[in-house]
Tab-separated table of C-alpha atoms in Angstrom:
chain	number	residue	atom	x	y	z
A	1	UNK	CA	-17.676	38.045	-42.998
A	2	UNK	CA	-21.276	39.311	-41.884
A	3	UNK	CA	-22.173	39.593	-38.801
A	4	UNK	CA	-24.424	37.168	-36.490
A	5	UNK	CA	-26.810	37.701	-33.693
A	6	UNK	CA	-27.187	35.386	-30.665
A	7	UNK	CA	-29.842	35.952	-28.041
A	8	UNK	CA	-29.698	34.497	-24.232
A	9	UNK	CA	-31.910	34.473	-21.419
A	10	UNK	CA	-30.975	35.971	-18.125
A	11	UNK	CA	-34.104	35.236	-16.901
A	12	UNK	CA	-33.850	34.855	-12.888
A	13	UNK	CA	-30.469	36.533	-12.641
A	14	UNK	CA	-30.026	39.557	-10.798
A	15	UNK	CA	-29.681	42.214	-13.602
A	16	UNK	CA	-27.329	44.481	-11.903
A	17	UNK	CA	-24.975	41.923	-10.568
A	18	UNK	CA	-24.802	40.683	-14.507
A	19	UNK	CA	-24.205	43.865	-16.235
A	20	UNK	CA	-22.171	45.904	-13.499
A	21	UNK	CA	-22.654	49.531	-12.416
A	22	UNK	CA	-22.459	51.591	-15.607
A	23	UNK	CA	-22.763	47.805	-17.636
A	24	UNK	CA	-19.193	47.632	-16.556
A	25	UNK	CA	-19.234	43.780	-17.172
A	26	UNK	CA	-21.216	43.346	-20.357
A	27	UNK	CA	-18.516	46.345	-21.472
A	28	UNK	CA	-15.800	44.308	-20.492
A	29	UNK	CA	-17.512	40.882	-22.183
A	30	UNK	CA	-17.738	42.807	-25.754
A	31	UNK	CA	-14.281	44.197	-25.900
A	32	UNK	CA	-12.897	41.283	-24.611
A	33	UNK	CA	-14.357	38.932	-27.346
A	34	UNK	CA	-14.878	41.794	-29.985
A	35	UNK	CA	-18.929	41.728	-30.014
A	36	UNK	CA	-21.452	44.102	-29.360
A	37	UNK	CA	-23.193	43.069	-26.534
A	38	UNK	CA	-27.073	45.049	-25.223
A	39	UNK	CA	-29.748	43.905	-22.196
A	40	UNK	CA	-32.694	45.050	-22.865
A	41	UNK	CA	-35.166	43.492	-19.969
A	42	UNK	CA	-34.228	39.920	-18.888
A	43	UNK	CA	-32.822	39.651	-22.657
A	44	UNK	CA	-29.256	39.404	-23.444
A	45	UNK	CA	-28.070	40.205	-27.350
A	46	UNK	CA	-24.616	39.222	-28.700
A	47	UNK	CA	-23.711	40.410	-31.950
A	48	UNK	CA	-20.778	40.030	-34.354
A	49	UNK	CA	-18.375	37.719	-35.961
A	50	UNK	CA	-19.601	34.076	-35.929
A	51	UNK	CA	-16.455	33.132	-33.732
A	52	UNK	CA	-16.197	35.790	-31.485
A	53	UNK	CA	-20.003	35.753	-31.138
A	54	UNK	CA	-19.762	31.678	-30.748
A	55	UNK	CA	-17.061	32.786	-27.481
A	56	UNK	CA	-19.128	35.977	-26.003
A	57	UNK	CA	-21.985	33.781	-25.785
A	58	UNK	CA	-20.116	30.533	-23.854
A	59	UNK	CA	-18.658	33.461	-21.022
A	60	UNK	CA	-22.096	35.761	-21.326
A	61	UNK	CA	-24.149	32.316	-20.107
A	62	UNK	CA	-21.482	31.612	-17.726
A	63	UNK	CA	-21.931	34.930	-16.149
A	64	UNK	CA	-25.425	34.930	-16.332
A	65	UNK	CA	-25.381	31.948	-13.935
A	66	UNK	CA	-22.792	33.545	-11.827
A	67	UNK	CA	-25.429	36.471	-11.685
A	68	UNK	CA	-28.333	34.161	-10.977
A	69	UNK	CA	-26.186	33.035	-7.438
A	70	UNK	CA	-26.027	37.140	-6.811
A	71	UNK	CA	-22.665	37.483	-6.422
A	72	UNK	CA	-20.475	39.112	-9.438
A	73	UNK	CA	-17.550	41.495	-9.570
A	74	UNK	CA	-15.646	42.512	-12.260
A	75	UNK	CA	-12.388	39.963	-11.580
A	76	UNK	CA	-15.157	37.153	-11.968
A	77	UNK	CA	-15.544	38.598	-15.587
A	78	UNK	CA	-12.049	38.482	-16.212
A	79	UNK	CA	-11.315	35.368	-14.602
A	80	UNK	CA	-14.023	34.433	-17.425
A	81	UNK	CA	-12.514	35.757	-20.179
A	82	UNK	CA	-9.268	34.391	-19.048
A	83	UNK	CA	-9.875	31.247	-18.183
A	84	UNK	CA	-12.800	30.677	-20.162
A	85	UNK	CA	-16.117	29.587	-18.930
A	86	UNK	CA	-15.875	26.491	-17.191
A	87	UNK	CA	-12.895	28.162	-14.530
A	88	UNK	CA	-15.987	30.437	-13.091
A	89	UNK	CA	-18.952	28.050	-13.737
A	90	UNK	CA	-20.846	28.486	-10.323
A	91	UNK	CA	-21.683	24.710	-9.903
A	92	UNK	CA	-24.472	22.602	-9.035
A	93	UNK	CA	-27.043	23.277	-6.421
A	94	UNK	CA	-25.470	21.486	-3.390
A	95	UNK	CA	-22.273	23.574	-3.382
A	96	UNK	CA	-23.841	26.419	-3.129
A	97	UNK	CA	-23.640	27.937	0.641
A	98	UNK	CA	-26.817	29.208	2.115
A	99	UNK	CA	-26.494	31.110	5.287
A	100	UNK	CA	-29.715	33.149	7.117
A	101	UNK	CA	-30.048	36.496	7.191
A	102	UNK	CA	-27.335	37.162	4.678
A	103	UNK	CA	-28.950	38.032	1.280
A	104	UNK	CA	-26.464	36.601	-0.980
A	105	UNK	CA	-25.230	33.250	-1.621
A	106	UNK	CA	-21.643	31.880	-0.908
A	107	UNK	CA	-20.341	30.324	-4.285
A	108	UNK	CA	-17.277	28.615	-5.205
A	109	UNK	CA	-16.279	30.320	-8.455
A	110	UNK	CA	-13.255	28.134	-9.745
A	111	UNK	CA	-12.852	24.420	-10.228
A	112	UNK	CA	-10.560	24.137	-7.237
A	113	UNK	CA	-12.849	26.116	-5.063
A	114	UNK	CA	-15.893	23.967	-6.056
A	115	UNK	CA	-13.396	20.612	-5.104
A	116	UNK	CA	-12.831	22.253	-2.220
A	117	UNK	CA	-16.363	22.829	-1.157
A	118	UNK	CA	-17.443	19.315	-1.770
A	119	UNK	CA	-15.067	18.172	0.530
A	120	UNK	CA	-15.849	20.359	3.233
A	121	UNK	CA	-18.937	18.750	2.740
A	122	UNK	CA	-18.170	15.162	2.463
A	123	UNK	CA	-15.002	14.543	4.345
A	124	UNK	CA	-14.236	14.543	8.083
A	125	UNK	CA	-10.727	16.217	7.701
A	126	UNK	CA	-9.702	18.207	5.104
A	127	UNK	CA	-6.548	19.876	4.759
A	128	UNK	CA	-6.557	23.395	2.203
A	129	UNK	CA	-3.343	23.852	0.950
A	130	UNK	CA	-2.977	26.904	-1.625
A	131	UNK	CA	-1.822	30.379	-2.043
A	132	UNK	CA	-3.278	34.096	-0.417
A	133	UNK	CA	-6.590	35.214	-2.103
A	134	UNK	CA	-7.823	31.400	-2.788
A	135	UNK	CA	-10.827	31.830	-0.513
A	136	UNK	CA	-9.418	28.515	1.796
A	137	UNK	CA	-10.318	30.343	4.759
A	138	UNK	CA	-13.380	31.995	3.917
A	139	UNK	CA	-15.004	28.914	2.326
A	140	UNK	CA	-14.166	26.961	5.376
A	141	UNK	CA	-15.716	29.817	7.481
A	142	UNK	CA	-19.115	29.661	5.145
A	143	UNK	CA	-19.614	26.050	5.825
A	144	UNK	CA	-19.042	26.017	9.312
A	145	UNK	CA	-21.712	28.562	9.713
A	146	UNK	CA	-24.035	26.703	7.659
A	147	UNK	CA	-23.642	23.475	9.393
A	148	UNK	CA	-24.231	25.574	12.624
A	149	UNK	CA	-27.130	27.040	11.669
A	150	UNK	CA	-28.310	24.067	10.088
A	151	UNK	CA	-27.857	21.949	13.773
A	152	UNK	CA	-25.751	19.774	11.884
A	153	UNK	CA	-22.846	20.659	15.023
A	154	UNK	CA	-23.684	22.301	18.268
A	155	UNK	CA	-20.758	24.399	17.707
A	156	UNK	CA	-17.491	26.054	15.764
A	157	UNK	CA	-14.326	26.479	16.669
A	158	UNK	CA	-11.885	28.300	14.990
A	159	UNK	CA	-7.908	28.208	15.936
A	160	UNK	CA	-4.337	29.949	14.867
A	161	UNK	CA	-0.976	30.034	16.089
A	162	UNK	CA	-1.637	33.191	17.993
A	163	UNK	CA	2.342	33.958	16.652
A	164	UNK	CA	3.706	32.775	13.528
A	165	UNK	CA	6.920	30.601	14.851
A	166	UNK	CA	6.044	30.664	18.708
A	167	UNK	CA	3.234	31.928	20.234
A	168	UNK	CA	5.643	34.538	22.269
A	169	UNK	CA	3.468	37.465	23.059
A	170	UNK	CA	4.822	39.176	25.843
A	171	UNK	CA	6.434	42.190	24.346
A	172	UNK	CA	2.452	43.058	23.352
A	173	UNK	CA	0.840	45.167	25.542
A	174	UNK	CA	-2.728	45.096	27.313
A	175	UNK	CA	-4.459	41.419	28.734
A	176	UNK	CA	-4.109	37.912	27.150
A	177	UNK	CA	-7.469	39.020	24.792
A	178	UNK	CA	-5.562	42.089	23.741
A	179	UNK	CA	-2.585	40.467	23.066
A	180	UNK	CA	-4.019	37.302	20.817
A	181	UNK	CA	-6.859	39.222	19.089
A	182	UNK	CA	-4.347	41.199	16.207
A	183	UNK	CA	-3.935	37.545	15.383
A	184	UNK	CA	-7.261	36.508	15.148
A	185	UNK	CA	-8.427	38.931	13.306
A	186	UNK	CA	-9.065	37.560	9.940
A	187	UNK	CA	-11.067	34.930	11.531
A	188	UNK	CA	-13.880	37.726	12.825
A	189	UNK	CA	-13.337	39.162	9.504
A	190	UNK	CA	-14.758	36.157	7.495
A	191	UNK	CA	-17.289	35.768	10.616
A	192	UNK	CA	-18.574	39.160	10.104
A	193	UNK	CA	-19.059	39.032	6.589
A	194	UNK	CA	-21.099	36.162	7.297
A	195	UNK	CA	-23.491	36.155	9.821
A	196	UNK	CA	-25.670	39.343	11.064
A	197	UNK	CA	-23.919	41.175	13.618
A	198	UNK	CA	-26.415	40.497	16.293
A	199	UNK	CA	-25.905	36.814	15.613
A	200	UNK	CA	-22.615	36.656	15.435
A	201	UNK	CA	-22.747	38.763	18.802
A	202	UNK	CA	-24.840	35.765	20.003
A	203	UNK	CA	-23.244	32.995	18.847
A	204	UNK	CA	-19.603	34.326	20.864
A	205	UNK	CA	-21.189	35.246	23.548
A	206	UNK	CA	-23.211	31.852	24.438
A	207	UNK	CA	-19.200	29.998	22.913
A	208	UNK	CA	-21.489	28.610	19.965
A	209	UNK	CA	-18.590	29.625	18.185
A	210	UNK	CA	-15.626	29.922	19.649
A	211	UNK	CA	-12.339	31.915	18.377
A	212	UNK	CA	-9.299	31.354	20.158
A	213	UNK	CA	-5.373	30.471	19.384
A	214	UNK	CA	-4.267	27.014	18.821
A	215	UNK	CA	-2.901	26.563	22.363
A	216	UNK	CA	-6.394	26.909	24.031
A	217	UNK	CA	-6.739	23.173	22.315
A	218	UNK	CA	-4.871	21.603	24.663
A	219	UNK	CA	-6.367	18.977	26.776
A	220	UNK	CA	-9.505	19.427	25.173
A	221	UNK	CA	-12.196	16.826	23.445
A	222	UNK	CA	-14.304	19.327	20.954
A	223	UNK	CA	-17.406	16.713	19.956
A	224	UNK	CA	-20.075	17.943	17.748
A	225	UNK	CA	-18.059	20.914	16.281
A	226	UNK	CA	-16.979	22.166	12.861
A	227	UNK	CA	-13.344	23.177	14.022
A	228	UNK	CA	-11.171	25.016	11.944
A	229	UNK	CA	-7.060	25.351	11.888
A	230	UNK	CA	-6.072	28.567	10.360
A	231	UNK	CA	-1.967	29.110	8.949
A	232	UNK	CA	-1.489	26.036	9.800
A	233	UNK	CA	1.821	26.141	7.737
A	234	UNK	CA	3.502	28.010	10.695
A	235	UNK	CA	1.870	25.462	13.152
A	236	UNK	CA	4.752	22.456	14.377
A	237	UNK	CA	4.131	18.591	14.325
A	238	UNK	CA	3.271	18.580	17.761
A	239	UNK	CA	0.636	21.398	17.978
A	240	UNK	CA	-0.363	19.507	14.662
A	241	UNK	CA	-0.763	15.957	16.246
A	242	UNK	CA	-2.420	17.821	19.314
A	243	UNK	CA	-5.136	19.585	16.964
A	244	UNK	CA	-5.795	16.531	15.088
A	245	UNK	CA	-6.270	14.445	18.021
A	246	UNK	CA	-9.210	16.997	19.927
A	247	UNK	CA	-12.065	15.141	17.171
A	248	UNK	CA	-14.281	13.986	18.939
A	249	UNK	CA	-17.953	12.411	17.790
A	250	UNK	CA	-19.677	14.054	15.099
A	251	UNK	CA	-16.739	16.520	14.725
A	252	UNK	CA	-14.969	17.955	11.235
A	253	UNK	CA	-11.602	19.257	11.156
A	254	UNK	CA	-10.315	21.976	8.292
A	255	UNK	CA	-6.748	22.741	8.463
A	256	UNK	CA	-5.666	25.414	5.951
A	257	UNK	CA	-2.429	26.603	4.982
A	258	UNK	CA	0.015	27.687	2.403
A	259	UNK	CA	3.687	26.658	2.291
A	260	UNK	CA	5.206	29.342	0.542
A	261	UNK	CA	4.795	31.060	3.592
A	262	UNK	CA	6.443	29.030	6.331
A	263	UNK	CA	7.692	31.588	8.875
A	264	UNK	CA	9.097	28.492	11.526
A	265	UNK	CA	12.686	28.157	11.560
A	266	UNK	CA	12.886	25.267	9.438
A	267	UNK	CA	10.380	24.350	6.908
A	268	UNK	CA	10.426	20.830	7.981
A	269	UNK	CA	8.942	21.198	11.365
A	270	UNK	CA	6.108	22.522	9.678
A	271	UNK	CA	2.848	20.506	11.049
A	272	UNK	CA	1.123	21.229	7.631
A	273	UNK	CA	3.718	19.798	5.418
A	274	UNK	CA	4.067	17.056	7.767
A	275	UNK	CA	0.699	15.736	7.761
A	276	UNK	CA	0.370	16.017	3.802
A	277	UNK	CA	3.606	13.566	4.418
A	278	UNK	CA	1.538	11.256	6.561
A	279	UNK	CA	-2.005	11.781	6.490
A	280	UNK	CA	-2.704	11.053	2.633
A	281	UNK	CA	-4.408	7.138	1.482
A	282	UNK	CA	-6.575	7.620	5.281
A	283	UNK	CA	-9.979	7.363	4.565
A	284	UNK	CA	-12.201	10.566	5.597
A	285	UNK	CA	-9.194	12.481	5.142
A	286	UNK	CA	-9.226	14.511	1.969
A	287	UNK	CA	-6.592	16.901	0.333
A	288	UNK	CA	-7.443	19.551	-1.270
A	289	UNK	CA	-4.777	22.219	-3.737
A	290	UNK	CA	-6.204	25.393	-5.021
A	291	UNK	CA	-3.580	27.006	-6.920
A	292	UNK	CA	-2.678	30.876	-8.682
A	293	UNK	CA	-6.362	30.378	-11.242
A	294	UNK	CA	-8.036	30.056	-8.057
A	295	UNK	CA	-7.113	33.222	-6.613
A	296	UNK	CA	-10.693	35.871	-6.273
A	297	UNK	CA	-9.366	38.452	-4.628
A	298	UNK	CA	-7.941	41.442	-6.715
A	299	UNK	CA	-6.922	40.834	-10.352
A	300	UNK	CA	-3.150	41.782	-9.513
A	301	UNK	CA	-2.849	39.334	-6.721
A	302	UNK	CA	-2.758	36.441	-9.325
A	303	UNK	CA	0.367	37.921	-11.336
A	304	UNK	CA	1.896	38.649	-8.079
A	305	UNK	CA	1.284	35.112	-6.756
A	306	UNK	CA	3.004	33.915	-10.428
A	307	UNK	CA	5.442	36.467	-10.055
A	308	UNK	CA	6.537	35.665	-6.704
A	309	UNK	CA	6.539	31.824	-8.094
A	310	UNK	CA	8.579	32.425	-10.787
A	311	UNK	CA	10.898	34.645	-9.255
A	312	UNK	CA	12.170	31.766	-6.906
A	313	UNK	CA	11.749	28.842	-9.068
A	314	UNK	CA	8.767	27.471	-8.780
């Protein structure tokens, strides 16, 4: 069979985010789909078998939009290959996350991230339910800084059981700060990623956002916030009903969580699986499941998600 050449615009894409240090991803493209694949400028060529040419072309466009929204690594090229085109395809404008002073984009990469997103942006409560590396809290994070920014809240609040099953923190040495902030940690994490440290600085220190474990909640009204609930799985019915019950006007609510790991005595005192018991059918409530293909964190912590699945049945 001869050969076939395909051309494709990459016009507007960042050039290095779409071919990879050392064209790691245009590399990875060609020998996954057997093609040759060169950039020369803004142009992209594909060459080879009709077929495989036909498939290079489908991910290489896919990419190319990735790489237009600045933000590619080499797992979003395999997810590509994977899952084919449409499990990476970047979206539509509006789910796109803009944030100042932060040169790149936040983008949901997978179908269940971009259902995810447009909740967070349409629903008064949503509740995240998936496995480690799905972005849940991260995403959740993103938009609460954009509505912030954008004045759409005054503030955001972000909550966790300080201690999975408890909250006892005793044995921990140093203050109450010292003791809860181990806990709390991934929170800052996501914040620092995603705001300019001086703003971010800011934004604690004036309680424009707000970090603190679920039992600071209590007794509270939190009005014109974008709050988030973080391992909720390990949070119980009550603390759930208490969270849930701090909306106040012009308020959002995320609770995130993932059942497989439930660290509470029993599994049925869990608040998370309680309210997806309860909760489901109200309107402004939405429920959203991002599963194993959603996973954009390392390449390995997919087959270890399955693995872990499989190994206890399910």
């Amino acid at each position: 069979m001869s050969d076939v050449t395909h051309r494709l615009s990459a016009e507007g894409a960042d050039l290095l985010a779409l071919a990879g240090v050392n064209d790691q991803h245009l590399v990875a493209v060609a020998e996954g789909t057997g093609t040759r694949i060169t950039l020369r400028g803004d142009q992209l060529t594909v060459a080879g078998e009709l077929e495989n040419v036909e498939r290079a072309s489908e991910v290489t466009a896919a990419l190319v939009e990735l790489a237009r929204a600045g933000d590619v690594g080499l797992d979003d090229v395999r997810r590509l290959l994977t899952d084919g085109p449409d499990a990476a395809e970047p979206g539509n404008g509006e789910l796109r996350v803009m944030l100042p002073g932060i040169r790149k984009a936040v983008q949901p990469k997978t179908p269940g991230q971009r259902d995810y997103v447009r909740a967070l942006r349409e629903s008064e409560i949503v509740v995240g339910i998936g496995p480690a590396g799905t972005g849940k809290t991260y995403l959740a994070v993103a938009l609460g800084v954009e509505f912030l920014s954008r004045k759409l809240v005054r503030r955001m609040v972000l909550a966790r059981p300080a201690v999975e099953a408890g909250e006892r923190l005793g044995f921990l040495p140093g203050d109450l700060q010292a003791k809860v902030d181990p806990y709390l940690r991934p929170l800052y994490d996501a914040l620092e990623d995603l705001m300019p440290p001086e703003r971010m600085q800011r934004a604690l220190e004036s309680r424009a956002i707000e970090i603190a474990p679920l039992a600071y909640m209590r007794g509270r009204t939190l009005s014109d916030a974008f709050v988030i609930l973080d391992e909720a799985q390990n949070v119980t019915g009550g603390q759930m009903k208490m969270f849930l019950t701090r909306l106040g006007l012009n308020s959002r609510a995320v609770v995130i969580g993932d059942k497989t790991q439930i660290d509470l005595p029993q599994r049925e005192d869990s608040g998370l699986v309680q309210v997806e018991r309860i909760l489901p059918g109200i309107d402004g409530v939405a429920f959203c499941y991002l599963e194993d293909r959603d996973v954009v964190r390392h390449r390995l912590v997919r087959e270890i998600i399955r693995a872990y699945s499989e190994d206890q049945g399910g």
